[in-house]
């Protein structure tokens, strides 16, 4: 039996993972629009290849060695120091797997799509590839390029295939796009500032590691100013208060697959960016702004959870819930210690899986009943028991039930942040109470109660529709029962990437009053 190839021999693994959905997209371009079933199969096969490759990367990643692996660097614009550089470590590899997991499930959540199928799946595959690119990029310019690619298909998909009763889908799509573009404008200014500061202290570069190596040459005033730009840019993306209002409307207006990707992985670019760019390259700025970020995070947790209590539309409940849960991620980032950062990345993964499952089930409910109004539903478990199981699993994960990966991530955040940010952490924990109330409310009012004859014609999810339920539920419980599969990998990334040393330096400097 031949041995597995070494990590060093797999430099093309990540480009192939990225290209798989794009190749599928190109094949779909040449298919007749009438061949809707073939189009869906090609899209599913492209995402299956990408998912298998990301699972292979997850399995073969050397946790003992750590650091960036499966790396590939190709000079692209040498005069500007731009490189087509790819690689993953314990921070980005879980996000890559999450993107492909949700992307694969989103294809099957869209299996019944019958409106402009060809264009829909072309845009969906471009969207997935764009998100994927942000997590495997090792060059800040390439990271930003992929982020900009994401905005275009989202806007088109919302205004064409979206649905919303509170606001028009055109309004939701435009609001979402404007917020993302405003955030990207602040990121662009911060990126240019970093580049110019780095160029003044050596060769011009956009590489994350090279920028981090020059962090001591960036003045405290520069770091504080640059990190403020990152807060607005990445904070808008992660829907941190007060930059959050686009998110629930965006969820409600988007088609099911876009809601899954939006909540599951698009928001996570914000948290990932705050860690990879903010803390890693600008630790002095991170230390200065951390208390303010933590305060905004607590407001996000409590305010959004309270608003979720009174929502009548299922998508708005989960939309505001998502804003609330991202507050936990921001609290962990603001704690600035290795365990908290591990919990933050774990929470991003856990929330992504849970939110994707929730939106998939809500999408099926809307597809079958043509309503998302909680008061118009009820007793659905009688007619669609498998859908009810998926809905309840997502709900239990959302409120952090022990045995789910969400419980592990939340617990890690709380125990690591409580000593650093005691008041903010305790207030954040109080958000769990609100979460339990609105989650149990929608489960009781939508799935349980007397059988309602008007829903007797409904058919339960079956065939391809079961893929999101089975796959995402499996990951939720696997990560909850065997947490080290995920957290062990993330911890190796925090330690080996040099982030742990940066956080230790921040802690010592704060004690010494240097910041």
CSV table of N, CA, C and O in Angstrom, one decimal, residues 72-190:
chain,number,residue,atom,x,y,z
A,72,UNK,N,1.4,27.8,-2.4
A,72,UNK,CA,1.8,28.0,-3.7
A,72,UNK,C,1.9,29.5,-3.9
A,72,UNK,O,1.0,30.3,-3.5
A,73,UNK,N,3.1,30.0,-4.4
A,73,UNK,CA,3.3,31.4,-4.6
A,73,UNK,C,3.7,31.7,-6.0
A,73,UNK,O,4.8,31.2,-6.5
A,74,UNK,N,3.0,32.5,-6.8
A,74,UNK,CA,3.3,32.8,-8.1
A,74,UNK,C,3.3,34.4,-8.2
A,74,UNK,O,2.3,35.0,-8.0
A,75,UNK,N,4.5,35.0,-8.5
A,75,UNK,CA,4.5,36.4,-8.7
A,75,UNK,C,3.5,36.9,-9.8
A,75,UNK,O,3.4,36.3,-10.9
A,76,UNK,N,2.7,37.9,-9.4
A,76,UNK,CA,1.6,38.3,-10.4
A,76,UNK,C,1.9,39.7,-10.9
A,76,UNK,O,2.0,40.0,-12.1
A,77,UNK,N,2.1,40.7,-9.9
A,77,UNK,CA,2.5,42.0,-10.3
A,77,UNK,C,3.8,42.3,-9.5
A,77,UNK,O,3.7,43.0,-8.5
A,78,UNK,N,4.9,41.9,-10.0
A,78,UNK,CA,6.1,42.0,-9.2
A,78,UNK,C,6.5,43.4,-8.7
A,78,UNK,O,7.0,43.6,-7.6
A,79,UNK,N,6.2,44.4,-9.6
A,79,UNK,CA,6.6,45.8,-9.3
A,79,UNK,C,5.8,46.3,-8.1
A,79,UNK,O,6.3,47.2,-7.4
A,80,UNK,N,4.6,45.8,-7.9
A,80,UNK,CA,3.8,46.2,-6.7
A,80,UNK,C,3.9,45.2,-5.6
A,80,UNK,O,3.3,45.4,-4.5
A,81,UNK,N,4.7,44.1,-5.7
A,81,UNK,CA,4.8,43.1,-4.7
A,81,UNK,C,3.5,42.3,-4.5
A,81,UNK,O,3.3,41.8,-3.4
A,82,UNK,N,2.7,42.1,-5.6
A,82,UNK,CA,1.5,41.3,-5.5
A,82,UNK,C,1.8,39.9,-6.0
A,82,UNK,O,2.4,39.7,-7.1
A,83,UNK,N,1.5,38.9,-5.2
A,83,UNK,CA,1.7,37.5,-5.5
A,83,UNK,C,0.4,36.7,-5.5
A,83,UNK,O,-0.5,36.9,-4.6
A,84,UNK,N,0.2,35.8,-6.4
A,84,UNK,CA,-0.9,34.9,-6.4
A,84,UNK,C,-0.5,33.8,-5.4
A,84,UNK,O,0.0,32.7,-5.8
A,85,UNK,N,-0.7,34.1,-4.1
A,85,UNK,CA,-0.2,33.2,-3.1
A,85,UNK,C,-1.4,32.5,-2.3
A,85,UNK,O,-2.3,33.2,-1.9
A,86,UNK,N,-1.3,31.2,-2.3
A,86,UNK,CA,-2.3,30.4,-1.6
A,86,UNK,C,-1.7,29.6,-0.5
A,86,UNK,O,-0.5,29.2,-0.5
A,87,UNK,N,-2.5,29.2,0.5
A,87,UNK,CA,-2.0,28.4,1.6
A,87,UNK,C,-3.1,28.4,2.7
A,87,UNK,O,-3.9,29.3,2.8
A,88,UNK,N,-3.0,27.4,3.5
A,88,UNK,CA,-4.0,27.3,4.7
A,88,UNK,C,-3.2,26.9,5.9
A,88,UNK,O,-2.2,26.2,5.9
A,89,UNK,N,-3.7,27.3,7.1
A,89,UNK,CA,-3.2,26.9,8.4
A,89,UNK,C,-4.4,26.5,9.2
A,89,UNK,O,-5.6,26.4,8.7
A,90,UNK,N,-4.2,26.4,10.5
A,90,UNK,CA,-5.3,26.0,11.4
A,90,UNK,C,-6.4,27.0,11.5
A,90,UNK,O,-7.5,26.7,12.0
A,91,UNK,N,-6.1,28.2,11.1
A,91,UNK,CA,-7.2,29.3,11.2
A,91,UNK,C,-8.0,29.3,9.9
A,91,UNK,O,-9.3,29.4,10.0
A,92,UNK,N,-7.4,29.1,8.8
A,92,UNK,CA,-8.1,29.2,7.5
A,92,UNK,C,-8.7,27.9,7.0
A,92,UNK,O,-9.7,27.8,6.2
A,93,UNK,N,-8.0,26.7,7.3
A,93,UNK,CA,-8.5,25.5,6.8
A,93,UNK,C,-9.9,25.1,7.3
A,93,UNK,O,-10.7,24.6,6.5
A,94,UNK,N,-10.3,25.4,8.6
A,94,UNK,CA,-11.7,25.1,8.9
A,94,UNK,C,-12.7,26.0,8.1
A,94,UNK,O,-13.8,25.5,7.8
A,95,UNK,N,-12.3,27.2,7.8
A,95,UNK,CA,-13.1,28.1,7.0
A,95,UNK,C,-13.2,27.6,5.6
A,95,UNK,O,-14.3,27.7,4.9
A,96,UNK,N,-12.1,27.0,5.0
A,96,UNK,CA,-12.2,26.5,3.7
A,96,UNK,C,-13.2,25.3,3.7
A,96,UNK,O,-14.0,25.1,2.7
A,97,UNK,N,-13.0,24.4,4.7
A,97,UNK,CA,-13.9,23.2,4.7
A,97,UNK,C,-15.4,23.7,4.9
A,97,UNK,O,-16.3,23.1,4.3
A,98,UNK,N,-15.6,24.7,5.7
A,98,UNK,CA,-16.9,25.2,6.0
A,98,UNK,C,-17.5,25.7,4.7
A,98,UNK,O,-18.7,25.5,4.4
A,99,UNK,N,-16.8,26.5,3.9
A,99,UNK,CA,-17.2,27.0,2.6
A,99,UNK,C,-17.7,25.9,1.7
A,99,UNK,O,-18.8,26.0,1.1
A,100,UNK,N,-16.9,24.9,1.6
A,100,UNK,CA,-17.2,23.8,0.6
A,100,UNK,C,-18.4,23.0,1.2
A,100,UNK,O,-19.2,22.5,0.4
A,101,UNK,N,-18.4,22.8,2.5
A,101,UNK,CA,-19.5,22.0,3.0
A,101,UNK,C,-20.9,22.7,2.8
A,101,UNK,O,-21.8,22.1,2.3
A,102,UNK,N,-20.9,24.0,3.1
A,102,UNK,CA,-22.2,24.8,2.9
A,102,UNK,C,-22.4,25.0,1.4
A,102,UNK,O,-23.6,24.9,0.9
A,103,UNK,N,-21.4,25.2,0.6
A,103,UNK,CA,-21.6,25.3,-0.8
A,103,UNK,C,-22.2,24.1,-1.5
A,103,UNK,O,-23.1,24.2,-2.3
A,104,UNK,N,-21.7,22.9,-1.1
A,104,UNK,CA,-22.2,21.7,-1.6
A,104,UNK,C,-23.7,21.5,-1.2
A,104,UNK,O,-24.5,21.2,-2.0
A,105,UNK,N,-24.0,21.8,0.1
A,105,UNK,CA,-25.4,21.7,0.6
A,105,UNK,C,-26.3,22.7,-0.1
A,105,UNK,O,-27.5,22.4,-0.3
A,106,UNK,N,-25.8,23.9,-0.4
A,106,UNK,CA,-26.6,24.9,-1.1
A,106,UNK,C,-27.1,24.5,-2.4
A,106,UNK,O,-28.1,24.9,-2.9
A,107,UNK,N,-26.3,23.7,-3.1
A,107,UNK,CA,-26.7,23.2,-4.4
A,107,UNK,C,-28.0,22.3,-4.3
A,107,UNK,O,-28.9,22.5,-5.0
A,108,UNK,N,-28.0,21.5,-3.3
A,108,UNK,CA,-29.2,20.6,-3.1
A,108,UNK,C,-30.3,21.3,-2.4
A,108,UNK,O,-31.5,20.9,-2.6
A,109,UNK,N,-30.0,22.4,-1.7
A,109,UNK,CA,-31.1,23.2,-1.2
A,109,UNK,C,-31.8,24.0,-2.3
A,109,UNK,O,-32.9,24.5,-2.2
A,110,UNK,N,-31.1,24.1,-3.5
A,110,UNK,CA,-31.7,24.8,-4.6
A,110,UNK,C,-32.1,23.8,-5.7
A,110,UNK,O,-32.4,24.2,-6.8
A,111,UNK,N,-32.3,22.5,-5.3
A,111,UNK,CA,-32.6,21.5,-6.3
A,111,UNK,C,-33.9,21.7,-7.0
A,111,UNK,O,-34.1,21.3,-8.2
A,112,UNK,N,-34.8,22.3,-6.4
A,112,UNK,CA,-36.1,22.5,-7.0
A,112,UNK,C,-36.2,23.9,-7.7
A,112,UNK,O,-37.3,24.3,-8.1
A,113,UNK,N,-35.1,24.6,-7.8
A,113,UNK,CA,-35.1,25.9,-8.5
A,113,UNK,C,-35.5,25.6,-10.0
A,113,UNK,O,-35.0,24.7,-10.7
A,114,UNK,N,-36.5,26.4,-10.5
A,114,UNK,CA,-37.0,26.3,-11.8
A,114,UNK,C,-37.0,27.6,-12.6
A,114,UNK,O,-37.5,27.7,-13.7
A,115,UNK,N,-36.5,28.7,-12.0
A,115,UNK,CA,-36.5,30.0,-12.6
A,115,UNK,C,-35.0,30.3,-13.1
A,115,UNK,O,-34.1,30.5,-12.3
A,116,UNK,N,-34.8,30.4,-14.4
A,116,UNK,CA,-33.5,30.8,-14.9
A,116,UNK,C,-32.4,30.0,-14.3
A,116,UNK,O,-31.5,30.5,-13.7
A,117,UNK,N,-32.5,28.7,-14.4
A,117,UNK,CA,-31.7,27.8,-13.7
A,117,UNK,C,-30.2,27.9,-14.1
A,117,UNK,O,-29.3,27.9,-13.2
A,118,UNK,N,-30.0,28.1,-15.3
A,118,UNK,CA,-28.6,28.2,-15.8
A,118,UNK,C,-27.9,29.4,-15.2
A,118,UNK,O,-26.8,29.3,-14.6
A,119,UNK,N,-28.5,30.6,-15.2
A,119,UNK,CA,-27.9,31.8,-14.7
A,119,UNK,C,-27.7,31.6,-13.2
A,119,UNK,O,-26.7,32.1,-12.6
A,120,UNK,N,-28.7,31.0,-12.5
A,120,UNK,CA,-28.7,30.9,-11.1
A,120,UNK,C,-27.4,30.1,-10.6
A,120,UNK,O,-26.7,30.6,-9.7
A,121,UNK,N,-27.2,28.9,-11.2
A,121,UNK,CA,-26.1,28.1,-10.8
A,121,UNK,C,-24.8,28.7,-11.2
A,121,UNK,O,-23.7,28.5,-10.5
A,122,UNK,N,-24.7,29.4,-12.3
A,122,UNK,CA,-23.5,30.1,-12.7
A,122,UNK,C,-23.1,31.1,-11.6
A,122,UNK,O,-21.9,31.1,-11.1
A,123,UNK,N,-24.0,31.9,-11.2
A,123,UNK,CA,-23.7,32.9,-10.2
A,123,UNK,C,-23.4,32.3,-8.8
A,123,UNK,O,-22.5,32.8,-8.1
A,124,UNK,N,-24.1,31.2,-8.5
A,124,UNK,CA,-23.9,30.6,-7.2
A,124,UNK,C,-22.5,30.0,-7.1
A,124,UNK,O,-21.8,30.1,-6.1
A,125,UNK,N,-22.0,29.4,-8.2
A,125,UNK,CA,-20.7,28.8,-8.2
A,125,UNK,C,-19.6,29.9,-8.1
A,125,UNK,O,-18.6,29.7,-7.5
A,126,UNK,N,-19.9,31.0,-8.8
A,126,UNK,CA,-18.9,32.2,-8.7
A,126,UNK,C,-18.9,32.7,-7.3
A,126,UNK,O,-17.8,33.0,-6.7
A,127,UNK,N,-20.0,32.8,-6.7
A,127,UNK,CA,-20.1,33.3,-5.3
A,127,UNK,C,-19.3,32.4,-4.3
A,127,UNK,O,-18.5,32.8,-3.5
A,128,UNK,N,-19.5,31.1,-4.5
A,128,UNK,CA,-18.8,30.1,-3.6
A,128,UNK,C,-17.3,30.2,-3.8
A,128,UNK,O,-16.5,30.2,-2.8
A,129,UNK,N,-16.9,30.3,-5.1
A,129,UNK,CA,-15.4,30.3,-5.4
A,129,UNK,C,-14.8,31.6,-4.8
A,129,UNK,O,-13.7,31.6,-4.3
A,130,UNK,N,-15.6,32.7,-4.9
A,130,UNK,CA,-15.1,34.0,-4.4
A,130,UNK,C,-14.9,33.9,-2.9
A,130,UNK,O,-13.8,34.4,-2.3
A,131,UNK,N,-15.8,33.4,-2.1
A,131,UNK,CA,-15.7,33.2,-0.7
A,131,UNK,C,-14.5,32.3,-0.4
A,131,UNK,O,-13.7,32.6,0.5
A,132,UNK,N,-14.4,31.2,-1.1
A,132,UNK,CA,-13.3,30.3,-0.9
A,132,UNK,C,-11.9,30.9,-1.1
A,132,UNK,O,-11.0,30.7,-0.3
A,133,UNK,N,-11.8,31.8,-2.1
A,133,UNK,CA,-10.6,32.5,-2.3
A,133,UNK,C,-10.1,33.3,-1.2
A,133,UNK,O,-8.9,33.5,-1.0
A,134,UNK,N,-11.0,34.0,-0.5
A,134,UNK,CA,-10.6,34.9,0.6
A,134,UNK,C,-9.9,34.1,1.7
A,134,UNK,O,-9.0,34.6,2.4
A,135,UNK,N,-10.3,32.8,1.9
A,135,UNK,CA,-9.8,32.0,3.0
A,135,UNK,C,-8.4,31.3,2.7
A,135,UNK,O,-7.7,30.9,3.6
A,136,UNK,N,-8.1,31.2,1.4
A,136,UNK,CA,-6.9,30.5,1.0
A,136,UNK,C,-5.8,31.5,0.6
A,136,UNK,O,-4.7,31.1,0.4
A,137,UNK,N,-6.2,32.8,0.5
A,137,UNK,CA,-5.2,33.8,0.0
A,137,UNK,C,-4.2,34.1,1.1
A,137,UNK,O,-4.6,34.2,2.3
A,138,UNK,N,-3.0,34.2,0.7
A,138,UNK,CA,-1.9,34.7,1.7
A,138,UNK,C,-1.4,36.1,1.3
A,138,UNK,O,-0.5,36.5,2.0
A,139,UNK,N,-2.0,36.7,0.4
A,139,UNK,CA,-1.7,38.0,-0.1
A,139,UNK,C,-2.9,38.9,0.1
A,139,UNK,O,-4.0,38.6,-0.3
A,140,UNK,N,-2.7,40.1,0.8
A,140,UNK,CA,-3.8,41.0,1.1
A,140,UNK,C,-4.5,41.5,-0.1
A,140,UNK,O,-5.7,41.6,-0.1
A,141,UNK,N,-3.8,41.7,-1.2
A,141,UNK,CA,-4.4,42.2,-2.4
A,141,UNK,C,-5.3,41.1,-3.0
A,141,UNK,O,-6.4,41.4,-3.4
A,142,UNK,N,-4.8,39.9,-3.0
A,142,UNK,CA,-5.6,38.8,-3.6
A,142,UNK,C,-6.9,38.5,-2.7
A,142,UNK,O,-8.0,38.3,-3.1
A,143,UNK,N,-6.7,38.7,-1.4
A,143,UNK,CA,-7.8,38.5,-0.4
A,143,UNK,C,-8.9,39.6,-0.7
A,143,UNK,O,-10.0,39.2,-0.8
A,144,UNK,N,-8.4,40.8,-0.9
A,144,UNK,CA,-9.4,41.9,-1.3
A,144,UNK,C,-10.1,41.6,-2.6
A,144,UNK,O,-11.3,41.9,-2.8
A,145,UNK,N,-9.3,41.1,-3.6
A,145,UNK,CA,-9.8,40.9,-4.9
A,145,UNK,C,-11.0,39.9,-4.8
A,145,UNK,O,-12.1,40.0,-5.4
A,146,UNK,N,-10.8,38.8,-4.1
A,146,UNK,CA,-11.8,37.7,-4.0
A,146,UNK,C,-13.0,38.3,-3.2
A,146,UNK,O,-14.2,38.0,-3.6
A,147,UNK,N,-12.8,39.1,-2.2
A,147,UNK,CA,-13.9,39.7,-1.5
A,147,UNK,C,-14.8,40.6,-2.4
A,147,UNK,O,-16.0,40.5,-2.3
A,148,UNK,N,-14.1,41.3,-3.3
A,148,UNK,CA,-14.9,42.2,-4.2
A,148,UNK,C,-15.7,41.3,-5.2
A,148,UNK,O,-16.8,41.7,-5.6
A,149,UNK,N,-15.1,40.2,-5.6
A,149,UNK,CA,-15.8,39.2,-6.5
A,149,UNK,C,-17.1,38.8,-5.9
A,149,UNK,O,-18.1,38.6,-6.6
A,150,UNK,N,-17.2,38.6,-4.6
A,150,UNK,CA,-18.4,38.1,-3.9
A,150,UNK,C,-19.6,39.0,-4.1
A,150,UNK,O,-20.7,38.6,-4.2
A,151,UNK,N,-19.3,40.3,-4.1
A,151,UNK,CA,-20.4,41.3,-4.0
A,151,UNK,C,-21.3,41.2,-5.2
A,151,UNK,O,-22.6,41.3,-5.1
A,152,UNK,N,-20.8,41.1,-6.4
A,152,UNK,CA,-21.6,41.1,-7.6
A,152,UNK,C,-22.6,40.0,-7.7
A,152,UNK,O,-23.8,40.3,-7.9
A,153,UNK,N,-22.3,38.7,-7.6
A,153,UNK,CA,-23.3,37.7,-7.7
A,153,UNK,C,-24.3,37.8,-6.6
A,153,UNK,O,-25.5,37.5,-6.8
A,154,UNK,N,-24.0,38.2,-5.4
A,154,UNK,CA,-25.0,38.3,-4.3
A,154,UNK,C,-26.1,39.3,-4.7
A,154,UNK,O,-27.3,39.0,-4.6
A,155,UNK,N,-25.7,40.5,-5.2
A,155,UNK,CA,-26.6,41.5,-5.6
A,155,UNK,C,-27.6,41.0,-6.7
A,155,UNK,O,-28.8,41.1,-6.5
A,156,UNK,N,-27.0,40.4,-7.7
A,156,UNK,CA,-27.9,39.9,-8.8
A,156,UNK,C,-28.8,38.8,-8.3
A,156,UNK,O,-30.0,38.8,-8.7
A,157,UNK,N,-28.3,37.9,-7.5
A,157,UNK,CA,-29.1,36.8,-7.1
A,157,UNK,C,-30.3,37.2,-6.2
A,157,UNK,O,-31.4,36.7,-6.2
A,158,UNK,N,-30.0,38.2,-5.3
A,158,UNK,CA,-31.1,38.7,-4.5
A,158,UNK,C,-32.2,39.4,-5.3
A,158,UNK,O,-33.4,39.1,-5.0
A,159,UNK,N,-31.8,40.3,-6.2
A,159,UNK,CA,-32.9,41.0,-6.9
A,159,UNK,C,-33.6,40.2,-7.9
A,159,UNK,O,-34.7,40.5,-8.3
A,160,UNK,N,-33.0,39.1,-8.4
A,160,UNK,CA,-33.7,38.2,-9.4
A,160,UNK,C,-34.5,37.1,-8.7
A,160,UNK,O,-35.7,36.8,-9.0
A,161,UNK,N,-33.8,36.3,-7.8
A,161,UNK,CA,-34.4,35.1,-7.2
A,161,UNK,C,-34.9,35.3,-5.8
A,161,UNK,O,-35.3,34.4,-5.2
A,162,UNK,N,-34.7,36.5,-5.2
A,162,UNK,CA,-35.0,36.7,-3.8
A,162,UNK,C,-36.5,36.8,-3.6
A,162,UNK,O,-37.3,36.9,-4.5
A,163,UNK,N,-36.8,36.9,-2.3
A,163,UNK,CA,-38.2,37.1,-1.9
A,163,UNK,C,-38.3,37.7,-0.5
A,163,UNK,O,-37.5,37.3,0.4
A,164,UNK,N,-39.1,38.7,-0.3
A,164,UNK,CA,-39.3,39.3,1.0
A,164,UNK,C,-40.6,40.1,1.0
A,164,UNK,O,-41.0,40.7,0.0
A,165,UNK,N,-41.3,40.0,2.1
A,165,UNK,CA,-42.6,40.7,2.2
A,165,UNK,C,-42.5,42.0,3.0
A,165,UNK,O,-43.2,42.9,2.7
A,166,UNK,N,-41.5,42.1,3.9
A,166,UNK,CA,-41.4,43.3,4.7
A,166,UNK,C,-40.8,44.4,3.8
A,166,UNK,O,-41.2,45.6,3.8
A,167,UNK,N,-39.8,44.1,3.0
A,167,UNK,CA,-39.2,45.1,2.1
A,167,UNK,C,-39.1,44.4,0.7
A,167,UNK,O,-39.1,43.2,0.6
A,168,UNK,N,-38.9,45.2,-0.3
A,168,UNK,CA,-38.7,44.6,-1.6
A,168,UNK,C,-37.4,43.9,-1.7
A,168,UNK,O,-36.4,44.3,-1.1
A,169,UNK,N,-37.3,42.9,-2.6
A,169,UNK,CA,-36.0,42.2,-2.8
A,169,UNK,C,-35.0,43.2,-3.4
A,169,UNK,O,-33.8,43.1,-3.2
A,170,UNK,N,-35.4,44.2,-4.2
A,170,UNK,CA,-34.5,45.1,-4.8
A,170,UNK,C,-33.9,46.0,-3.7
A,170,UNK,O,-32.7,46.3,-3.7
A,171,UNK,N,-34.8,46.4,-2.7
A,171,UNK,CA,-34.3,47.2,-1.6
A,171,UNK,C,-33.3,46.4,-0.8
A,171,UNK,O,-32.2,46.9,-0.4
A,172,UNK,N,-33.6,45.1,-0.5
A,172,UNK,CA,-32.7,44.3,0.3
A,172,UNK,C,-31.4,44.1,-0.4
A,172,UNK,O,-30.3,44.1,0.2
A,173,UNK,N,-31.4,43.8,-1.7
A,173,UNK,CA,-30.2,43.6,-2.5
A,173,UNK,C,-29.3,44.9,-2.5
A,173,UNK,O,-28.1,44.8,-2.4
A,174,UNK,N,-30.0,46.0,-2.7
A,174,UNK,CA,-29.2,47.3,-2.8
A,174,UNK,C,-28.6,47.6,-1.4
A,174,UNK,O,-27.5,48.1,-1.3
A,175,UNK,N,-29.4,47.4,-0.4
A,175,UNK,CA,-28.9,47.8,1.0
A,175,UNK,C,-27.7,46.9,1.3
A,175,UNK,O,-26.7,47.4,1.9
A,176,UNK,N,-27.8,45.6,1.1
A,176,UNK,CA,-26.7,44.6,1.3
A,176,UNK,C,-25.5,45.1,0.6
A,176,UNK,O,-24.4,45.1,1.1
A,177,UNK,N,-25.6,45.4,-0.7
A,177,UNK,CA,-24.5,45.7,-1.6
A,177,UNK,C,-23.8,47.0,-1.1
A,177,UNK,O,-22.6,47.1,-1.1
A,178,UNK,N,-24.6,48.0,-0.8
A,178,UNK,CA,-24.1,49.3,-0.4
A,178,UNK,C,-23.3,49.1,0.9
A,178,UNK,O,-22.1,49.7,1.0
A,179,UNK,N,-23.8,48.4,1.9
A,179,UNK,CA,-23.1,48.2,3.1
A,179,UNK,C,-21.7,47.5,2.9
A,179,UNK,O,-20.7,47.8,3.4
A,180,UNK,N,-21.8,46.4,2.0
A,180,UNK,CA,-20.6,45.7,1.8
A,180,UNK,C,-19.6,46.5,1.0
A,180,UNK,O,-18.3,46.4,1.3
A,181,UNK,N,-20.0,47.4,0.1
A,181,UNK,CA,-19.1,48.2,-0.6
A,181,UNK,C,-18.5,49.3,0.2
A,181,UNK,O,-17.3,49.7,0.1
A,182,UNK,N,-19.3,49.9,1.2
A,182,UNK,CA,-18.8,50.9,2.1
A,182,UNK,C,-17.7,50.2,3.0
A,182,UNK,O,-16.7,50.8,3.2
A,183,UNK,N,-18.0,49.0,3.5
A,183,UNK,CA,-17.0,48.3,4.2
A,183,UNK,C,-15.7,48.0,3.5
A,183,UNK,O,-14.6,48.2,4.0
A,184,UNK,N,-15.9,47.6,2.2
A,184,UNK,CA,-14.7,47.4,1.4
A,184,UNK,C,-13.9,48.6,1.1
A,184,UNK,O,-12.7,48.6,0.9
A,185,UNK,N,-14.6,49.8,1.0
A,185,UNK,CA,-13.9,51.1,0.8
A,185,UNK,C,-13.0,51.4,2.0
A,185,UNK,O,-11.8,51.8,1.8
A,186,UNK,N,-13.4,51.1,3.2
A,186,UNK,CA,-12.6,51.3,4.4
A,186,UNK,C,-11.4,50.3,4.4
A,186,UNK,O,-10.3,50.7,4.7
A,187,UNK,N,-11.7,49.1,4.0
A,187,UNK,CA,-10.7,48.1,3.9
A,187,UNK,C,-9.6,48.5,2.9
A,187,UNK,O,-8.4,48.3,3.1
A,188,UNK,N,-10.1,49.0,1.8
A,188,UNK,CA,-9.1,49.4,0.7
A,188,UNK,C,-8.2,50.5,1.2
A,188,UNK,O,-7.0,50.5,1.0
A,189,UNK,N,-8.7,51.5,1.9
A,189,UNK,CA,-7.9,52.5,2.5
A,189,UNK,C,-6.9,52.0,3.5
A,189,UNK,O,-5.7,52.3,3.4
A,190,UNK,N,-7.4,51.1,4.3
A,190,UNK,CA,-6.5,50.4,5.3
A,190,UNK,C,-5.4,49.6,4.6
A,190,UNK,O,-4.2,49.6,5.0
